[in-house]
Amino acid sequence: SQTIHQWPATLVQPVGSPLSLECTVEGTSNPNLYWYRQAAGRGLQLLFYSVGIGQISSEVPQNLSASRPQDRQFILSSKKLLLSDSGFYLCAWGGQGIQYFGAGTRLSVL
Amino acid sequence: AQSVTQPDIHITVSEGASLELRCNYSYGATPYLFWYVQSPGQGLQLLLKYFSGDTLVQGIKGFEAEFKRSQSSFNLRKPSVHWSDAAEYFCAVGAGRNQGGKLIFGQGTELSVKP
């Protein structure tokens, strides 16, 4: 069966520091991959999605970037975090029209 | 453009009472529709989906939803709510072909359950 791993679960970072969040999927090949952000009390905002290795689509202009170095690995990065980058980050993989979500990373930028 | 509206930001029901969460969508063709549930601090779990066929779909945890094309709605229902159903519920529509399998989510409805 397919599983999705996302880490770390919680992260506290100072403003201006770099960021790297990792997501990996097991049990499937060539999945679509997604990064979402969920601000407190708000819905999900799609940040990036990828339909294959090295193929990244950005949904909103921002301080973040994404990369897909391997088929089942999706990385969310920032060179310098802003206070506004705080939130709950969710990775998801998609197959046959359905998306399956990881457990999320709570990022606090102080 | 596709969109999803969940009119109720917060709903409170008593344990054992019935539940209906509303969802309206805007989409030009036959939509793929979904309901997800999110417990605090957790990821989203798929409750049910509609792709085609029978307009009344059954999901996990005793939930069901009905697709009504004429009303552009996909409301979620449960006959008897349990305290463990307290969570946030998201309705979503598939963004369409050639969109990388993207989903468009509503803003969510937070469900509280009174004992």
XYZ file of N, CA and C in Angstrom:
675
model
N 0.844 -1.192 0.000
C 0.000 0.000 0.000
C 0.880 1.243 0.000
N 0.268 2.346 -0.393
C 1.013 3.595 -0.506
C 1.053 4.332 0.829
N 2.192 4.926 1.110
C 2.320 5.752 2.305
C 3.066 7.025 1.951
N 2.812 8.060 2.721
C 3.467 9.345 2.516
C 4.079 9.783 3.835
N 5.329 10.190 3.781
C 6.059 10.600 4.969
C 6.443 12.068 4.832
N 6.252 12.789 5.901
C 6.541 14.218 5.897
C 7.263 14.543 7.197
N 8.356 15.261 7.088
C 9.081 15.633 8.309
C 9.828 16.938 8.128
N 10.125 17.627 9.267
C 9.747 17.242 10.622
C 8.278 17.543 10.906
N 7.780 17.107 12.034
C 6.402 17.386 12.410
C 6.242 18.812 12.904
N 7.254 19.286 13.593
C 7.231 20.641 14.150
C 8.587 21.289 13.933
N 8.569 22.584 13.621
C 9.822 23.288 13.355
C 9.676 24.735 13.807
N 10.650 25.203 14.561
C 10.706 26.606 14.970
C 11.992 27.185 14.416
N 11.849 28.233 13.608
C 12.996 28.806 12.929
C 13.023 30.317 13.112
N 14.201 30.915 13.197
C 14.270 32.383 13.271
C 14.075 33.001 11.897
N 13.581 34.233 11.906
C 13.458 34.989 10.664
C 14.821 35.064 9.974
N 14.821 34.879 8.654
C 16.058 34.968 7.891
C 16.813 33.669 7.755
N 16.383 32.643 8.448
C 17.066 31.343 8.355
C 16.536 30.554 7.159
N 17.289 29.555 6.695
C 16.806 28.744 5.567
C 15.820 27.679 6.038
N 15.120 27.098 5.055
C 14.117 26.080 5.348
C 14.247 24.928 4.363
N 14.069 23.733 4.859
C 13.959 22.572 3.991
C 12.995 21.587 4.628
N 11.874 21.368 3.965
C 10.891 20.373 4.395
C 10.870 19.273 3.351
N 10.840 18.035 3.827
C 10.920 16.920 2.902
C 9.677 16.043 2.961
N 9.325 15.524 1.829
C 8.167 14.647 1.694
C 8.560 13.488 0.785
N 8.278 12.262 1.224
C 8.541 11.106 0.369
C 7.318 10.198 0.329
N 7.171 9.537 -0.784
C 6.036 8.646 -1.000
C 6.572 7.248 -1.266
N 5.893 6.261 -0.730
C 6.254 4.867 -0.966
C 5.080 4.130 -1.578
N 5.379 3.117 -2.382
C 4.353 2.229 -2.873
C 3.657 2.664 -4.145
N 4.172 3.693 -4.814
C 3.595 4.127 -6.080
C 4.700 4.742 -6.931
N 4.465 4.797 -8.231
C 5.452 5.369 -9.136
C 4.864 6.564 -9.870
N 5.730 7.543 -10.127
C 5.369 8.741 -10.874
C 4.093 9.410 -10.357
N 4.004 9.613 -9.058
C 2.803 10.291 -8.544
C 2.865 11.779 -8.842
N 1.708 12.420 -8.893
C 1.684 13.879 -8.796
C 1.945 14.231 -7.341
N 2.697 15.299 -7.119
C 3.032 15.709 -5.762
C 2.646 17.169 -5.543
N 2.248 17.483 -4.323
C 1.700 18.806 -4.008
C 2.230 19.301 -2.666
N 2.454 20.610 -2.588
C 2.697 21.286 -1.318
C 1.587 22.307 -1.090
N 0.980 22.242 0.106
C -0.045 23.186 0.518
C 0.423 23.914 1.787
N -0.117 25.097 1.986
C 0.045 25.798 3.271
C -1.346 26.108 3.813
N -1.447 25.968 5.116
C -2.700 26.236 5.799
C -2.402 27.207 6.927
N -2.814 28.456 6.749
C -2.632 29.437 7.814
C -3.702 29.208 8.868
N -3.451 29.715 10.070
C -4.351 29.470 11.198
C -5.772 29.906 10.863
N -6.728 28.975 11.041
C -8.126 29.299 10.825
C -8.522 29.506 9.379
N -7.673 29.081 8.454
C -7.980 29.302 7.045
C -7.899 28.001 6.280
N -8.317 28.038 5.041
C -8.313 26.849 4.196
C -6.944 26.531 3.659
N -6.910 25.640 2.689
C -5.651 25.194 2.107
C -5.286 26.029 0.892
N -4.045 26.443 0.846
C -3.528 27.178 -0.297
C -2.503 26.303 -1.006
N -2.750 25.977 -2.265
C -1.790 25.188 -3.040
C -0.587 26.058 -3.381
N 0.594 25.587 -3.004
C 1.820 26.341 -3.259
C 2.506 25.865 -4.537
N 2.746 24.557 -4.634
C 3.445 23.971 -5.769
C 2.835 22.608 -6.084
N 2.968 22.218 -7.349
C 2.684 20.845 -7.685
C 3.651 20.382 -8.759
N 3.792 19.050 -8.832
C 4.766 18.460 -9.741
C 4.176 17.210 -10.368
N 4.290 17.110 -11.678
C 3.787 15.927 -12.386
C 4.922 14.983 -12.772
N 6.178 15.356 -12.455
C 7.301 14.480 -12.761
C 8.598 15.066 -12.236
N 9.658 14.274 -12.297
C 10.974 14.714 -11.810
C 11.375 16.012 -12.495
N 11.769 16.981 -11.685
C 12.239 18.248 -12.219
C 11.162 19.167 -12.755
N 9.904 18.731 -12.708
C 8.800 19.550 -13.218
C 8.040 20.152 -12.039
N 8.152 21.455 -11.884
C 7.529 22.144 -10.758
C 6.661 23.272 -11.292
N 5.433 23.335 -10.812
C 4.548 24.448 -11.138
C 4.266 25.220 -9.862
N 4.430 26.532 -9.937
C 4.194 27.387 -8.790
C 2.834 28.046 -8.925
N 2.066 27.984 -7.863
C 0.716 28.533 -7.908
C 0.648 29.989 -7.474
N 1.500 30.379 -6.544
C 1.470 31.754 -6.045
C 2.895 32.261 -5.880
N 3.113 33.539 -6.194
C 4.453 34.102 -5.973
C 4.727 34.203 -4.483
N 5.932 33.835 -4.079
C 6.206 33.824 -2.656
C 7.682 33.628 -2.409
N 7.977 33.474 -1.149
C 9.340 33.356 -0.682
C 9.821 31.908 -0.689
N 9.060 30.989 -1.233
C 9.372 29.580 -1.149
C 9.663 29.017 -2.527
N 10.331 27.872 -2.555
C 10.583 27.150 -3.798
C 10.402 25.669 -3.533
N 10.251 24.896 -4.586
C 10.093 23.455 -4.452
C 10.981 22.752 -5.458
N 11.368 21.536 -5.115
C 12.166 20.726 -6.027
C 11.739 19.277 -5.923
N 11.962 18.548 -6.998
C 11.633 17.123 -7.035
C 12.846 16.399 -7.619
N 13.817 16.102 -6.761
C 15.046 15.486 -7.257
C 14.896 14.010 -7.620
N 13.924 13.346 -7.023
C 13.648 11.947 -7.325
C 12.152 11.760 -7.527
N 11.781 10.644 -8.106
C 10.380 10.415 -8.478
C 9.418 10.588 -7.315
N 9.844 10.110 -6.131
C 8.925 10.093 -4.992
C 9.390 10.994 -3.856
N 10.147 12.027 -4.195
C 10.647 12.951 -3.197
C 10.313 14.378 -3.615
N 9.758 15.126 -2.665
C 9.342 16.500 -2.959
C 9.835 17.368 -1.814
N 10.561 18.429 -2.116
C 11.200 19.253 -1.096
C 10.711 20.687 -1.208
N 10.372 21.265 -0.075
C 9.969 22.672 -0.007
C 11.085 23.437 0.680
N 11.518 24.541 0.065
C 12.678 25.267 0.577
C 12.450 26.761 0.614
N 13.290 27.390 1.425
C 13.380 28.843 1.429
C 14.808 29.223 1.778
N 15.308 30.281 1.164
C 16.649 30.749 1.515
C 16.623 31.609 2.767
N 15.544 32.395 2.925
C 15.426 33.280 4.092
C 13.955 33.338 4.496
N 13.644 32.778 5.635
C 12.260 32.747 6.097
C 11.781 34.126 6.546
N 10.488 34.357 6.288
C 9.795 35.550 6.760
C 8.803 35.147 7.839
N 8.382 36.116 8.642
C 7.361 35.832 9.652
C 6.098 35.254 9.006
N 5.766 35.770 7.828
C 4.549 35.358 7.139
C 4.619 33.930 6.596
N 5.775 33.297 6.684
C 5.896 31.909 6.242
C 5.396 30.927 7.304
N 5.085 31.416 8.484
C 4.551 30.533 9.529
C 3.243 29.907 9.065
N 3.041 28.659 9.450
C 1.809 27.983 9.073
C 1.965 26.481 9.157
N 0.960 25.800 8.686
C 0.943 24.343 8.673
C 1.119 23.917 7.224
N 2.185 23.165 6.944
C 2.511 22.773 5.583
C 2.161 21.302 5.371
N 1.444 21.074 4.307
C 0.981 19.726 4.000
C 1.499 19.288 2.637
N 2.013 18.088 2.601
C 2.405 17.457 1.351
C 1.338 16.447 0.974
N 1.097 16.273 -0.299
C 0.123 15.287 -0.757
C 0.629 14.638 -2.032
N 0.203 13.408 -2.259
C 0.459 12.758 -3.534
C -0.869 12.433 -4.188
N -0.875 12.417 -5.511
C -2.116 12.216 -6.239
C -2.021 11.050 -7.196
N -3.143 10.303 -7.243
C -3.258 9.200 -8.193
C -4.710 9.002 -8.553
N -4.999 8.833 -9.839
C -6.362 8.583 -10.322
C -7.332 9.625 -9.808
N -6.885 10.853 -9.768
C -7.763 11.963 -9.417
C -7.913 12.227 -7.936
N -7.332 11.385 -7.102
C -7.488 11.527 -5.654
C -6.163 11.990 -5.059
N -6.234 12.824 -4.023
C -5.021 13.225 -3.308
C -5.020 12.630 -1.914
N -3.803 12.229 -1.493
C -3.601 11.637 -0.177
C -2.546 12.479 0.540
N -2.869 12.823 1.798
C -2.083 13.819 2.503
C -1.162 13.213 3.557
N -0.030 13.890 3.756
C 0.838 13.587 4.872
C 0.309 14.204 6.146
N 1.058 13.991 7.231
C 0.598 14.449 8.548
C 0.869 15.919 8.791
N 1.678 16.541 7.946
C 1.893 17.977 8.063
C 3.091 18.367 8.898
N 3.579 19.596 8.660
C 4.664 20.202 9.445
C 4.186 21.547 9.947
N 4.235 21.729 11.263
C 3.886 23.014 11.858
C 5.144 23.858 11.908
N 5.187 24.944 11.128
C 6.348 25.833 11.073
C 6.032 27.141 11.780
N 6.853 27.471 12.736
C 6.739 28.757 13.416
C 8.007 29.551 13.144
N 7.843 30.722 12.574
C 8.978 31.596 12.292
C 8.940 32.737 13.308
N 10.014 32.877 14.074
C 10.013 33.843 15.181
C 11.057 34.936 14.970
N -13.922 30.072 -13.849
C -12.939 29.321 -13.068
C -13.669 28.479 -12.029
N -13.050 27.342 -11.723
C -13.670 26.479 -10.729
C -13.572 27.105 -9.333
N -14.579 26.842 -8.536
C -14.548 27.318 -7.157
C -15.426 26.430 -6.296
N -15.178 26.475 -5.001
C -15.964 25.714 -4.035
C -16.336 26.640 -2.893
N -17.590 26.605 -2.503
C -18.071 27.424 -1.399
C -18.651 26.533 -0.315
N -18.156 26.711 0.887
C -18.747 26.081 2.065
C -19.326 27.214 2.894
N -20.644 27.379 2.871
C -21.257 28.574 3.462
C -21.119 28.666 4.974
N -20.969 27.526 5.624
C -20.933 27.511 7.088
C -19.499 27.379 7.573
N -19.025 28.406 8.284
C -17.666 28.354 8.800
C -17.591 27.438 10.010
N -18.642 27.494 10.845
C -18.641 26.718 12.073
C -20.052 26.213 12.334
N -20.166 24.950 12.670
C -21.450 24.340 13.024
C -21.286 23.578 14.323
N -22.294 23.689 15.187
C -22.319 22.922 16.428
C -23.566 22.053 16.433
N -23.390 20.773 16.688
C -24.521 19.856 16.791
C -24.369 19.038 18.064
N -25.480 18.519 18.540
C -25.457 17.656 19.718
C -25.114 16.235 19.307
N -24.433 15.538 20.189
C -24.102 14.148 19.912
C -25.382 13.353 19.696
N -25.406 12.547 18.658
C -26.585 11.763 18.317
C -27.500 12.444 17.316
N -27.327 13.735 17.120
C -28.150 14.460 16.149
C -27.622 14.225 14.747
N -28.471 14.550 13.777
C -28.045 14.415 12.386
C -27.220 15.629 11.971
N -26.477 15.448 10.893
C -25.557 16.487 10.436
C -25.677 16.651 8.926
N -25.646 17.885 8.475
C -25.510 18.149 7.048
C -24.565 19.330 6.878
N -23.495 19.134 6.145
C -22.548 20.196 5.815
C -22.721 20.533 4.341
N -22.826 21.821 4.082
C -23.134 22.253 2.730
C -21.889 22.537 1.902
N -21.995 22.240 0.620
C -20.921 22.505 -0.317
C -21.533 22.829 -1.671
N -21.143 23.973 -2.226
C -21.557 24.339 -3.576
C -20.313 24.547 -4.425
N -20.376 24.147 -5.660
C -19.205 24.241 -6.521
C -19.573 24.961 -7.812
N -18.539 25.440 -8.464
C -18.687 26.034 -9.782
C -17.731 25.320 -10.710
N -18.312 24.666 -11.733
C -17.478 23.869 -12.641
C -18.241 23.668 -13.936
N -17.541 23.740 -15.057
C -18.211 23.714 -16.348
C -18.644 22.358 -16.835
N -18.033 21.301 -16.322
C -18.344 19.960 -16.808
C -18.733 19.089 -15.621
N -18.809 17.792 -15.854
C -19.100 16.893 -14.734
C -17.908 16.887 -13.786
N -18.125 17.273 -12.556
C -16.987 17.434 -11.647
C -16.587 16.139 -10.954
N -15.330 16.099 -10.534
C -14.900 15.144 -9.531
C -15.038 15.871 -8.198
N -15.716 15.283 -7.236
C -15.999 15.946 -5.965
C -15.512 15.099 -4.798
N -15.072 15.788 -3.751
C -14.472 15.106 -2.614
C -14.894 15.783 -1.313
N -14.911 14.996 -0.240
C -14.954 15.506 1.110
C -13.772 14.909 1.878
N -13.053 15.826 2.568
C -11.952 15.437 3.423
C -12.245 15.906 4.845
N -11.639 15.214 5.819
C -11.756 15.605 7.218
C -10.363 15.807 7.791
N -10.232 16.822 8.645
C -8.945 17.128 9.270
C -9.132 17.298 10.773
N -8.501 16.432 11.546
C -8.462 16.600 12.989
C -7.372 17.600 13.325
N -7.466 18.271 14.467
C -6.494 19.316 14.807
C -5.054 18.833 14.719
N -4.225 19.593 14.010
C -2.818 19.280 13.896
C -2.491 18.082 13.039
N -3.469 17.615 12.275
C -3.255 16.427 11.456
C -3.418 16.745 9.969
N -3.071 15.779 9.135
C -3.317 15.920 7.711
C -4.782 15.675 7.380
N -5.090 15.702 6.104
C -6.462 15.500 5.657
C -6.688 14.034 5.302
N -7.858 13.543 5.689
C -8.237 12.177 5.375
C -9.437 12.192 4.437
N -9.375 11.390 3.391
C -10.475 11.327 2.437
C -11.671 10.614 3.057
N -12.823 11.279 3.065
C -14.061 10.669 3.549
C -14.796 9.947 2.431
N -14.925 10.609 1.293
C -15.634 10.023 0.169
C -15.363 10.839 -1.090
N -15.739 10.259 -2.215
C -15.521 10.925 -3.495
C -16.661 10.587 -4.450
N -16.883 11.498 -5.384
C -17.831 11.259 -6.460
C -17.118 11.506 -7.784
N -17.168 10.485 -8.665
C -16.601 10.634 -10.002
C -17.709 10.549 -11.044
N -18.593 9.575 -10.893
C -19.694 9.389 -11.832
C -20.636 8.353 -11.236
N -21.765 8.142 -11.934
C -22.673 7.081 -11.517
C -23.647 7.524 -10.451
N -23.906 6.637 -9.505
C -24.878 6.889 -8.446
C -24.558 8.195 -7.729
N -25.541 9.055 -7.636
C -25.292 10.387 -7.078
C -25.230 10.390 -5.559
N -25.607 9.306 -4.926
C -25.481 9.185 -3.471
C -24.284 8.280 -3.199
N -23.266 8.840 -2.583
C -22.045 8.084 -2.349
C -21.841 7.860 -0.856
N -21.372 6.691 -0.554
C -21.099 6.322 0.826
C -19.607 6.447 1.092
N -19.287 6.881 2.299
C -17.884 7.012 2.659
C -17.565 6.291 3.948
N -16.422 6.635 4.488
C -16.000 6.025 5.746
C -16.677 6.721 6.923
N -16.641 6.088 8.065
C -17.147 6.643 9.319
C -18.637 6.966 9.278
N -19.392 6.315 8.404
C -20.834 6.511 8.359
C -21.300 7.745 7.607
N -20.409 8.417 6.904
C -20.771 9.600 6.141
C -21.269 9.240 4.746
N -22.119 10.101 4.218
C -22.568 9.990 2.850
C -22.699 11.392 2.264
N -22.707 11.472 0.945
C -22.891 12.759 0.289
C -23.715 12.548 -0.965
N -24.443 13.565 -1.341
C -25.303 13.485 -2.512
C -24.928 14.562 -3.513
N -24.649 14.153 -4.721
C -24.347 15.074 -5.818
C -25.658 15.506 -6.466
N -25.902 16.803 -6.492
C -27.088 17.351 -7.154
C -26.615 18.337 -8.209
N -26.649 17.891 -9.441
C -26.148 18.717 -10.540
C -26.968 19.999 -10.677
N -28.280 19.893 -10.524
C -29.158 21.048 -10.734
C -28.891 22.153 -9.719
N -28.385 21.767 -8.546
C -28.103 22.739 -7.490
C -26.610 23.002 -7.332
N -25.792 22.345 -8.155
C -24.325 22.461 -8.030
C -23.895 22.253 -6.584
N -24.436 21.186 -5.998
C -24.137 20.945 -4.584
C -23.631 19.534 -4.359
N -22.928 19.378 -3.270
C -22.401 18.068 -2.864
C -22.355 18.091 -1.340
N -23.516 17.999 -0.720
C -23.626 18.120 0.728
C -23.279 16.821 1.430
N -22.617 16.954 2.549
C -22.187 15.820 3.362
C -23.182 15.598 4.479
N -23.524 14.339 4.740
C -24.518 14.032 5.772
C -24.054 12.868 6.633
N -24.580 12.889 7.858
C -24.402 11.757 8.760
C -25.639 11.688 9.645
N -26.250 10.530 9.790
C -27.515 10.444 10.524
C -27.368 10.671 12.020
N -26.232 10.284 12.593
C -26.067 10.404 14.038
C -24.600 10.723 14.320
N -24.366 11.914 14.825
C -22.996 12.391 15.025
C -22.423 11.863 16.337
N -21.171 11.504 16.295
C -20.435 11.039 17.467
C -19.463 12.125 17.896
N -19.083 12.148 19.175
C -18.169 13.192 19.641
C -16.865 13.181 18.857
N -16.456 12.004 18.382
C -15.197 11.903 17.655
C -15.271 12.516 16.255
N -16.466 12.930 15.830
C -16.598 13.568 14.519
C -16.199 15.038 14.551
N -15.966 15.585 15.735
C -15.543 16.979 15.830
C -14.215 17.158 15.106
N -14.219 18.034 14.094
C -13.050 18.202 13.226
C -13.376 19.295 12.220
N -12.470 19.524 11.289
C -12.734 20.444 10.195
C -12.958 19.629 8.933
N -13.947 20.044 8.164
C -14.345 19.313 6.972
C -14.167 20.194 5.743
N -13.533 19.615 4.731
C -13.257 20.349 3.506
C -13.907 19.652 2.314
N -14.579 20.445 1.514
C -15.115 19.991 0.244
C -14.131 20.420 -0.851
N -13.995 19.604 -1.887
C -13.057 19.937 -2.951
C -13.590 19.461 -4.298
N -13.179 20.155 -5.351
C -13.526 19.767 -6.710
C -12.253 19.621 -7.522
N -12.187 18.641 -8.405
C -11.039 18.482 -9.269
C -10.948 19.646 -10.228
N -9.718 20.106 -10.469
C -9.517 21.299 -11.278
C -9.696 21.047 -12.760
N -9.796 19.787 -13.172
C -10.037 19.506 -14.571
C -8.844 18.890 -15.252
N -9.060 18.484 -16.480
C -8.000 17.829 -17.226
C -6.837 18.777 -17.451
N -5.668 18.197 -17.606
C -4.448 18.965 -17.875
C -4.130 19.968 -16.771
N -4.617 19.716 -15.586
C -4.333 20.590 -14.445
C -3.519 19.858 -13.387
N -2.853 18.791 -13.771
C -1.967 18.104 -12.843
C -2.681 17.484 -11.670
N -3.977 17.173 -11.851
C -4.709 16.545 -10.765
C -4.982 17.471 -9.600
N -4.905 18.780 -9.836
C -5.124 19.737 -8.746
C -6.555 19.668 -8.241
N -6.689 19.977 -6.945
C -8.001 20.106 -6.327
C -8.209 21.548 -5.895
N -9.453 21.997 -6.013
C -9.841 23.304 -5.507
C -10.621 23.060 -4.224
N -10.145 23.596 -3.118
C -10.762 23.362 -1.822
C -11.647 24.531 -1.403
N -12.715 24.199 -0.670
C -13.465 25.215 0.038
C -12.703 25.660 1.271
N -13.246 26.648 1.961
C -12.562 27.211 3.119
C -12.718 26.356 4.378
N -13.557 25.355 4.299
C -13.706 24.448 5.432
C -14.856 24.814 6.345
N -15.410 23.796 6.995
C -16.425 23.967 8.028
C -15.943 23.257 9.279
N -15.867 24.016 10.358
C -15.452 23.418 11.624
C -16.677 22.873 12.348
N -16.622 21.616 12.707
C -17.738 20.962 13.396
C -17.399 20.767 14.864
N -18.262 21.292 15.729
C -18.176 21.029 17.163
C -19.341 20.140 17.553
N -19.111 19.232 18.497
C -20.140 18.303 18.941
C -20.382 18.503 20.431
N -21.613 18.815 20.794
C -21.985 18.995 22.200
C -22.369 17.660 22.804
N -21.945 17.424 24.050
C -22.324 16.159 24.704
C -23.815 16.103 25.027
